[in-house]
mmCIF file of C-alpha atoms and ligand atoms in Angstrom:
data_model
loop_
_atom_site.group_PDB
_atom_site.id
_atom_site.type_symbol
_atom_site.label_atom_id
_atom_site.label_comp_id
_atom_site.label_asym_id
_atom_site.label_seq_id
_atom_site.Cartn_x
_atom_site.Cartn_y
_atom_site.Cartn_z
ATOM 1 C CA MET A 1 49.409 -8.461 -15.407
ATOM 2 C CA ASN A 2 49.428 -6.224 -12.312
ATOM 3 C CA ALA A 3 51.565 -7.381 -9.414
ATOM 4 C CA PRO A 4 49.341 -8.541 -6.529
ATOM 5 C CA THR A 5 49.081 -5.921 -3.776
ATOM 6 C CA THR A 6 50.114 -6.709 -0.204
ATOM 7 C CA PRO A 7 47.205 -8.045 1.872
ATOM 8 C CA LEU A 8 45.542 -5.338 3.948
ATOM 9 C CA PRO A 9 46.221 -5.878 7.671
ATOM 10 C CA ILE A 10 43.001 -5.775 9.708
ATOM 11 C CA VAL A 11 41.773 -6.645 13.179
ATOM 12 C CA VAL A 12 38.264 -8.089 13.534
ATOM 13 C CA LEU A 13 36.050 -7.336 16.552
ATOM 14 C CA LEU A 14 33.138 -9.654 17.319
ATOM 15 C CA SER A 15 30.800 -10.663 20.127
ATOM 16 C CA GLY A 16 29.012 -13.735 18.825
ATOM 17 C CA SER A 17 28.910 -16.757 16.601
ATOM 18 C CA GLY A 18 31.359 -15.427 14.029
ATOM 19 C CA THR A 19 29.712 -16.579 10.798
ATOM 20 C CA THR A 20 30.707 -13.220 9.300
ATOM 21 C CA LEU A 21 34.317 -13.776 10.362
ATOM 22 C CA GLN A 22 34.124 -17.309 8.931
ATOM 23 C CA ALA A 23 33.155 -15.918 5.538
ATOM 24 C CA LEU A 24 36.268 -13.712 5.600
ATOM 25 C CA LEU A 25 38.500 -16.607 6.705
ATOM 26 C CA ASP A 26 37.088 -18.843 3.955
ATOM 27 C CA GLU A 27 37.693 -16.226 1.267
ATOM 28 C CA ILE A 28 41.222 -15.558 2.505
ATOM 29 C CA ARG A 29 41.950 -19.286 2.357
ATOM 30 C CA ALA A 30 40.481 -19.469 -1.140
ATOM 31 C CA GLY A 31 42.739 -16.600 -2.234
ATOM 32 C CA THR A 32 39.812 -14.333 -3.127
ATOM 33 C CA LEU A 33 40.139 -11.788 -0.308
ATOM 34 C CA ASN A 34 43.264 -9.676 -0.132
ATOM 35 C CA VAL A 35 43.352 -9.045 3.621
ATOM 36 C CA GLU A 36 45.318 -10.480 6.496
ATOM 37 C CA ILE A 37 43.459 -10.848 9.784
ATOM 38 C CA LYS A 38 46.127 -10.018 12.361
ATOM 39 C CA ALA A 39 43.860 -10.740 15.346
ATOM 40 C CA VAL A 40 40.272 -11.325 16.407
ATOM 41 C CA ILE A 41 39.221 -9.520 19.567
ATOM 42 C CA SER A 42 36.030 -10.016 21.562
ATOM 43 C CA ASP A 43 34.214 -8.496 24.530
ATOM 44 C CA GLN A 44 32.727 -11.973 25.149
ATOM 45 C CA PRO A 45 35.345 -14.522 26.261
ATOM 46 C CA ASP A 46 33.108 -17.437 25.239
ATOM 47 C CA ALA A 47 32.155 -16.061 21.818
ATOM 48 C CA PRO A 48 32.208 -18.975 19.351
ATOM 49 C CA GLY A 49 33.823 -16.603 16.850
ATOM 50 C CA LEU A 50 37.053 -16.764 18.880
ATOM 51 C CA GLY A 51 37.146 -20.535 18.330
ATOM 52 C CA ARG A 52 36.767 -20.034 14.588
ATOM 53 C CA ALA A 53 39.767 -17.672 14.636
ATOM 54 C CA GLU A 54 41.863 -20.131 16.666
ATOM 55 C CA ASP A 55 40.971 -22.950 14.249
ATOM 56 C CA ALA A 56 42.286 -20.776 11.434
ATOM 57 C CA GLY A 57 45.499 -20.006 13.322
ATOM 58 C CA VAL A 58 44.598 -16.357 13.938
ATOM 59 C CA GLU A 59 45.582 -14.710 17.226
ATOM 60 C CA THR A 60 42.721 -13.954 19.589
ATOM 61 C CA CYS A 61 42.159 -11.751 22.583
ATOM 62 C CA ALA A 62 39.152 -11.367 24.915
ATOM 63 C CA LEU A 63 38.599 -8.342 27.112
ATOM 64 C CA LEU A 64 35.958 -8.548 29.829
ATOM 65 C CA PRO A 65 33.920 -5.335 30.227
ATOM 66 C CA GLY A 66 33.397 -6.219 33.919
ATOM 67 C CA ASP A 67 37.145 -5.886 34.508
ATOM 68 C CA TYR A 68 37.032 -2.157 33.759
ATOM 69 C CA PRO A 69 35.534 0.612 35.892
ATOM 70 C CA GLU A 70 33.826 2.316 32.971
ATOM 71 C CA HIS A 71 33.266 2.322 29.232
ATOM 72 C CA GLN A 72 36.189 4.637 28.376
ATOM 73 C CA ALA A 73 38.625 2.465 30.333
ATOM 74 C CA PHE A 74 37.442 -0.612 28.466
ATOM 75 C CA ASP A 75 37.845 1.127 25.128
ATOM 76 C CA ARG A 76 41.360 2.318 26.082
ATOM 77 C CA ALA A 77 42.338 -1.285 26.836
ATOM 78 C CA LEU A 78 40.727 -2.348 23.568
ATOM 79 C CA ALA A 79 42.755 0.275 21.691
ATOM 80 C CA SER A 80 46.045 -0.879 23.280
ATOM 81 C CA CYS A 81 45.244 -4.433 22.320
ATOM 82 C CA ILE A 82 44.392 -3.432 18.734
ATOM 83 C CA ASP A 83 47.514 -1.264 18.337
ATOM 84 C CA LYS A 84 49.811 -4.196 19.162
ATOM 85 C CA PHE A 85 48.741 -5.776 15.877
ATOM 86 C CA LYS A 86 49.265 -2.595 13.806
ATOM 87 C CA PRO A 87 46.166 -3.007 11.620
ATOM 88 C CA LYS A 88 45.278 -0.507 8.898
ATOM 89 C CA TYR A 89 41.555 -1.046 9.537
ATOM 90 C CA ILE A 90 39.283 -2.334 12.286
ATOM 91 C CA VAL A 91 36.469 -4.513 10.968
ATOM 92 C CA LEU A 92 33.385 -5.019 13.135
ATOM 93 C CA ALA A 93 31.755 -8.390 12.503
ATOM 94 C CA GLY A 94 28.862 -8.672 14.933
ATOM 95 C CA TYR A 95 30.544 -6.563 17.634
ATOM 96 C CA MET A 96 27.580 -5.657 19.833
ATOM 97 C CA ARG A 97 29.162 -3.138 22.205
ATOM 98 C CA ILE A 98 28.815 0.552 21.451
ATOM 99 C CA LEU A 99 32.206 2.165 20.816
ATOM 100 C CA SER A 100 32.944 5.343 22.773
ATOM 101 C CA GLU A 101 33.296 8.624 20.922
ATOM 102 C CA SER A 102 36.977 8.922 21.828
ATOM 103 C CA PHE A 103 37.662 5.425 20.453
ATOM 104 C CA VAL A 104 35.911 6.230 17.191
ATOM 105 C CA GLU A 105 37.791 9.538 16.886
ATOM 106 C CA ARG A 106 41.112 7.830 17.499
ATOM 107 C CA TYR A 107 40.492 5.555 14.494
ATOM 108 C CA ALA A 108 38.500 8.019 12.378
ATOM 109 C CA GLY A 109 37.829 6.586 8.939
ATOM 110 C CA LYS A 110 39.506 3.317 9.857
ATOM 111 C CA ILE A 111 36.563 1.361 11.287
ATOM 112 C CA LEU A 112 34.003 -0.540 9.191
ATOM 113 C CA ASN A 113 30.760 -2.129 10.350
ATOM 114 C CA ILE A 114 28.144 -4.414 8.852
ATOM 115 C CA HIS A 115 24.622 -3.869 10.113
ATOM 116 C CA PRO A 116 21.565 -6.004 9.304
ATOM 117 C CA SER A 117 19.235 -3.364 7.882
ATOM 118 C CA LEU A 118 18.913 -0.969 5.000
ATOM 119 C CA LEU A 119 20.280 1.999 6.923
ATOM 120 C CA PRO A 120 19.110 4.588 7.824
ATOM 121 C CA ARG A 121 16.101 2.286 8.488
ATOM 122 C CA PHE A 122 16.392 0.344 11.751
ATOM 123 C CA ARG A 123 19.539 1.502 13.509
ATOM 124 C CA GLY A 124 20.289 -0.463 16.684
ATOM 125 C CA LEU A 125 19.071 -3.883 17.775
ATOM 126 C CA ASN A 126 16.407 -6.417 16.733
ATOM 127 C CA THR A 127 16.186 -5.284 13.146
ATOM 128 C CA TYR A 128 14.465 -8.472 11.941
ATOM 129 C CA ALA A 129 11.611 -8.234 14.435
ATOM 130 C CA ARG A 130 11.216 -4.540 13.707
ATOM 131 C CA VAL A 131 11.102 -4.911 9.922
ATOM 132 C CA LEU A 132 8.505 -7.704 10.198
ATOM 133 C CA ASP A 133 6.406 -5.560 12.540
ATOM 134 C CA ALA A 134 6.661 -2.604 10.196
ATOM 135 C CA GLY A 135 5.544 -4.692 7.203
ATOM 136 C CA ASP A 136 8.347 -3.369 4.971
ATOM 137 C CA PRO A 137 8.544 -5.120 1.588
ATOM 138 C CA GLU A 138 12.332 -5.369 1.767
ATOM 139 C CA HIS A 139 15.141 -5.674 4.264
ATOM 140 C CA GLY A 140 18.873 -6.158 3.921
ATOM 141 C CA SER A 141 22.267 -5.224 5.200
ATOM 142 C CA SER A 142 24.602 -2.233 5.042
ATOM 143 C CA VAL A 143 28.374 -1.850 5.228
ATOM 144 C CA HIS A 144 29.430 1.581 6.452
ATOM 145 C CA PHE A 145 32.274 3.543 7.967
ATOM 146 C CA VAL A 146 31.844 3.983 11.709
ATOM 147 C CA THR A 147 31.361 7.414 13.234
ATOM 148 C CA ALA A 148 30.250 8.406 16.726
ATOM 149 C CA LYS A 149 26.595 8.262 15.635
ATOM 150 C CA LEU A 150 25.343 4.713 16.215
ATOM 151 C CA ASP A 151 24.898 2.939 12.852
ATOM 152 C CA GLY A 152 24.978 6.404 11.306
ATOM 153 C CA GLY A 153 28.334 6.608 9.483
ATOM 154 C CA PRO A 154 28.675 7.018 5.704
ATOM 155 C CA LEU A 155 27.287 4.061 3.779
ATOM 156 C CA ILE A 156 29.460 2.043 1.417
ATOM 157 C CA MET A 157 27.351 -0.835 0.104
ATOM 158 C CA GLN A 158 23.926 -2.377 0.697
ATOM 159 C CA ALA A 159 22.363 -5.739 -0.108
ATOM 160 C CA ARG A 160 18.573 -5.950 -0.514
ATOM 161 C CA VAL A 161 16.394 -8.930 0.243
ATOM 162 C CA ALA A 162 12.626 -9.179 -0.348
ATOM 163 C CA VAL A 163 10.549 -9.819 2.778
ATOM 164 C CA LEU A 164 8.244 -12.780 2.043
ATOM 165 C CA PRO A 165 4.747 -13.161 3.573
ATOM 166 C CA GLN A 166 5.771 -16.352 5.404
ATOM 167 C CA ASP A 167 9.056 -14.924 6.740
ATOM 168 C CA THR A 168 10.105 -15.350 10.354
ATOM 169 C CA GLU A 169 13.084 -13.596 11.947
ATOM 170 C CA GLU A 170 15.082 -16.787 11.352
ATOM 171 C CA SER A 171 14.223 -17.230 7.671
ATOM 172 C CA LEU A 172 14.810 -13.546 6.917
ATOM 173 C CA SER A 173 18.102 -13.406 8.803
ATOM 174 C CA ALA A 174 19.337 -16.519 6.971
ATOM 175 C CA ARG A 175 18.784 -14.808 3.611
ATOM 176 C CA VAL A 176 20.333 -11.522 4.762
ATOM 177 C CA LYS A 177 23.377 -13.299 6.203
ATOM 178 C CA GLU A 178 23.865 -15.137 2.914
ATOM 179 C CA GLN A 179 24.223 -11.733 1.251
ATOM 180 C CA GLU A 180 26.456 -10.404 4.046
ATOM 181 C CA ARG A 181 28.903 -13.272 3.575
ATOM 182 C CA LYS A 182 29.562 -12.069 0.029
ATOM 183 C CA MET A 183 29.144 -8.328 0.466
ATOM 184 C CA TYR A 184 31.698 -7.800 3.267
ATOM 185 C CA PRO A 185 34.552 -9.456 1.340
ATOM 186 C CA ALA A 186 33.633 -7.417 -1.748
ATOM 187 C CA VAL A 187 33.932 -4.177 0.240
ATOM 188 C CA LEU A 188 37.152 -5.253 1.954
ATOM 189 C CA ASN A 189 38.733 -6.057 -1.412
ATOM 190 C CA MET A 190 37.940 -2.503 -2.561
ATOM 191 C CA LEU A 191 39.502 -1.183 0.629
ATOM 192 C CA ALA A 192 42.594 -3.350 0.120
ATOM 193 C CA ALA A 193 42.920 -2.023 -3.418
ATOM 194 C CA GLY A 194 42.965 1.554 -2.030
ATOM 195 C CA ARG A 195 39.690 2.426 -3.797
ATOM 196 C CA LEU A 196 37.663 3.450 -0.723
ATOM 197 C CA GLU A 197 38.080 6.077 1.939
ATOM 198 C CA MET A 198 36.058 8.200 4.353
ATOM 199 C CA LYS A 199 36.681 11.910 3.856
ATOM 200 C CA ASP A 200 34.654 14.979 4.888
ATOM 201 C CA GLY A 201 32.040 12.690 6.439
ATOM 202 C CA GLN A 202 31.417 10.900 3.147
ATOM 203 C CA THR A 203 32.427 7.679 1.445
ATOM 204 C CA TRP A 204 34.742 8.156 -1.510
ATOM 205 C CA LEU A 205 35.215 5.549 -4.220
ATOM 206 C CA ASP A 206 37.987 5.999 -6.768
ATOM 207 C CA GLN A 207 38.441 9.662 -5.677
ATOM 208 C CA GLN A 208 34.738 10.467 -6.131
ATOM 209 C CA ALA A 209 32.229 11.076 -3.359
ATOM 210 C CA LEU A 210 29.530 8.387 -3.389
ATOM 211 C CA GLU A 211 26.058 9.905 -3.704
ATOM 212 C CA GLN A 212 24.346 6.577 -2.994
ATOM 213 C CA PRO A 213 25.682 3.388 -1.419
ATOM 214 C CA MET A 214 26.770 0.757 -3.919
ATOM 215 C CA GLU A 215 24.323 -2.103 -4.397
ATOM 216 C CA HIS A 216 25.421 -5.679 -3.767
ATOM 217 C CA PRO A 217 25.851 -7.600 -5.970
ATOM 218 C CA LEU A 218 27.540 -4.934 -8.087
HETATM 219 C C1 GAR B 1 25.689 -10.004 11.356
HETATM 220 O O1 GAR B 1 24.495 -10.351 10.722
HETATM 221 C C2 GAR B 1 25.832 -8.504 11.410
HETATM 222 O O2 GAR B 1 25.124 -7.855 10.411
HETATM 223 C C3 GAR B 1 25.240 -8.168 12.760
HETATM 224 O O3 GAR B 1 25.607 -9.212 13.590
HETATM 225 C C4 GAR B 1 25.654 -10.408 12.817
HETATM 226 C C5 GAR B 1 26.870 -11.175 13.252
HETATM 227 O O4 GAR B 1 26.680 -12.519 13.030
HETATM 228 N N1 GAR B 1 25.760 -6.927 13.227
HETATM 229 C C6 GAR B 1 25.077 -6.113 14.020
HETATM 230 O O5 GAR B 1 23.960 -6.366 14.436
HETATM 231 C C7 GAR B 1 25.795 -4.844 14.398
HETATM 232 N N2 GAR B 1 24.891 -3.887 14.901
HETATM 233 P P1 GAR B 1 27.865 -13.541 13.353
HETATM 234 O O6 GAR B 1 28.192 -13.421 14.823
HETATM 235 O O7 GAR B 1 27.310 -14.878 13.015
HETATM 236 O O8 GAR B 1 29.013 -13.154 12.497
#
């Protein structure tokens, strides 16, 4: 039997309810996710996700954008806060603030995001309303490496969900989030095992460039 590898140290950034974070915390507690969340950081001091982290005994930190003269200054403070915890990766879990180019460059290849659409369809906000308006037969979620292009970094894995005739934003988002709760841990376990990296603007899995994102479930 292989010796278990050391848990991958990460910092999670979030802005909202933190159900994505909760899925990671639950899997860590169950022993099925080989990462250690060193800290959870938010740009929203009252984000319920911070409470979930505290309940799990994870350190938290909130930075108020209004306390900084401009975007770059906020992101510099964010970077100093992150660096104190020495993470190997930064995991965005519903972090709704755009990261500055200099921040993304500083952590090139070390930031992951989960976005509720089948990228490159529907970058940005309100993806559920937009997919319903467009009448697409399917929707879903994508995990990708973060680059300076908003929701435009190399894709790692996608989960697909059929759009049903009676769907509302709420019913569709519930089904997508159910997939996200399993897909993000699956990707993070691959990262922890050293199987994934971003190189030359592409996702590499097991030393091979990925032509297409992996499909969840695998
Ligand atoms: C998740 O569904 C995630 O895909 C989305 O925010 C939600 C966070 O939910 N991320 C984005 O929209 C990023 N552009 P949560 O606060 O309950 O974890």
